[in-house]
Amino acid sequence: MDKRYQDDILTDSAASLVTEGLLGNRYVNITRGFTGARLKEDAEIPGVEEKAMKEVVERSADVLGNLNALSDDVRQLIEGVQEGKGSLGNC
């Protein structure tokens, strides 16, 4: 770490891995602490889970499920039109 930042990273700081976009580069993000003491030589700061990526994956699963349901509805609608069923199929 660059020496000019060492005084800013305290014992209550936290590190997390962050991804740029969905499949982008990863880097370490350090959230600065305010009440901790200055880190000693070779000290470590705790890591925290990257919540943003976890949320993206969870939401992607929900979106995929919704798209599958919508796709099924559209397919049934088109089949009905092709078979002459419903108000669109009678045109």
Short mmCIF file of C-alpha atoms in Angstrom, two decimals:
data_model
loop_
_atom_site.label_atom_id
_atom_site.label_comp_id
_atom_site.label_asym_id
_atom_site.label_seq_id
_atom_site.Cartn_x
_atom_site.Cartn_y
_atom_site.Cartn_z
CA MET A 1 0.00 0.00 0.00
CA ASP A 2 1.25 3.47 -0.76
CA LYS A 3 2.68 5.08 2.39
CA ARG A 4 0.63 8.25 1.92
CA TYR A 5 -2.56 6.27 2.67
CA GLN A 6 -1.32 4.30 5.68
CA ASP A 7 -2.49 6.87 8.22
CA ASP A 8 -6.01 6.75 6.74
CA ILE A 9 -6.51 3.02 7.23
CA LEU A 10 -7.46 2.31 10.83
CA THR A 11 -8.28 -0.89 12.72
CA ASP A 12 -12.01 -0.39 12.12
CA SER A 13 -11.56 -0.16 8.34
CA ALA A 14 -12.88 -2.99 6.16
CA ALA A 15 -11.74 -4.51 2.88
CA SER A 16 -13.92 -6.08 0.20
CA LEU A 17 -13.44 -7.43 -3.29
CA VAL A 18 -15.41 -5.41 -5.82
CA THR A 19 -16.21 -6.33 -9.40
CA GLU A 20 -16.56 -3.70 -12.11
CA GLY A 21 -19.83 -4.62 -13.80
CA LEU A 22 -21.04 -8.19 -14.05
CA LEU A 23 -17.86 -9.76 -15.43
CA GLY A 24 -15.36 -6.94 -15.02
CA ASN A 25 -12.04 -6.63 -13.27
CA ARG A 26 -11.87 -7.14 -9.52
CA TYR A 27 -10.15 -4.86 -7.08
CA VAL A 28 -9.87 -4.39 -3.32
CA ASN A 29 -12.03 -1.63 -1.91
CA ILE A 30 -11.09 -0.37 1.54
CA THR A 31 -13.78 1.41 3.52
CA ARG A 32 -12.10 3.83 5.87
CA GLY A 33 -12.71 3.52 9.57
CA PHE A 34 -13.05 6.58 11.78
CA THR A 35 -12.75 5.45 15.40
CA GLY A 36 -10.05 2.79 15.22
CA ALA A 37 -6.35 3.05 15.92
CA ARG A 38 -3.61 3.29 13.31
CA LEU A 39 -2.62 -0.10 11.94
CA LYS A 40 0.61 -1.59 13.22
CA GLU A 41 3.25 -3.08 10.94
CA ASP A 42 1.97 -6.25 9.18
CA ALA A 43 -1.53 -5.80 10.66
CA GLU A 44 -4.58 -6.95 8.70
CA ILE A 45 -7.99 -5.39 8.32
CA PRO A 46 -11.08 -7.59 8.24
CA GLY A 47 -12.72 -8.48 4.98
CA VAL A 48 -16.44 -8.15 4.34
CA GLU A 49 -18.63 -9.94 1.82
CA GLU A 50 -19.25 -8.22 -1.47
CA LYS A 51 -23.00 -7.72 -1.11
CA ALA A 52 -23.52 -6.02 -4.43
CA MET A 53 -22.47 -9.03 -6.48
CA LYS A 54 -24.51 -11.40 -4.32
CA GLU A 55 -27.58 -9.21 -4.87
CA VAL A 56 -26.96 -9.12 -8.63
CA VAL A 57 -26.85 -12.92 -8.78
CA GLU A 58 -30.02 -13.26 -6.67
CA ARG A 59 -31.90 -10.68 -8.73
CA SER A 60 -30.71 -12.28 -11.97
CA ALA A 61 -32.30 -15.56 -10.90
CA ASP A 62 -35.59 -13.75 -10.22
CA VAL A 63 -35.46 -11.95 -13.57
CA LEU A 64 -34.72 -15.21 -15.38
CA GLY A 65 -37.70 -16.86 -13.70
CA ASN A 66 -39.96 -13.97 -14.72
CA LEU A 67 -38.68 -14.09 -18.31
CA ASN A 68 -39.35 -17.83 -18.49
CA ALA A 69 -42.92 -17.33 -17.26
CA LEU A 70 -43.47 -14.48 -19.73
CA SER A 71 -42.00 -16.55 -22.55
CA ASP A 72 -44.43 -19.37 -21.76
CA ASP A 73 -47.37 -16.94 -21.80
CA VAL A 74 -46.33 -15.45 -25.14
CA ARG A 75 -45.82 -18.90 -26.65
CA GLN A 76 -49.34 -19.95 -25.56
CA LEU A 77 -50.80 -16.74 -26.97
CA ILE A 78 -49.12 -17.28 -30.34
CA GLU A 79 -50.23 -20.91 -30.43
CA GLY A 80 -53.82 -19.78 -29.76
CA VAL A 81 -53.66 -17.23 -32.60
CA GLN A 82 -52.23 -19.84 -34.98
CA GLU A 83 -55.03 -22.26 -34.05
CA GLY A 84 -57.70 -19.57 -34.59
CA LYS A 85 -58.59 -19.30 -30.90
CA GLY A 86 -59.42 -16.09 -29.05
CA SER A 87 -60.24 -12.66 -30.47
CA LEU A 88 -56.92 -12.39 -32.33
CA GLY A 89 -57.23 -15.86 -33.82
CA ASN A 90 -60.65 -15.02 -35.28
CA CYS A 91 -59.34 -12.07 -37.34
#
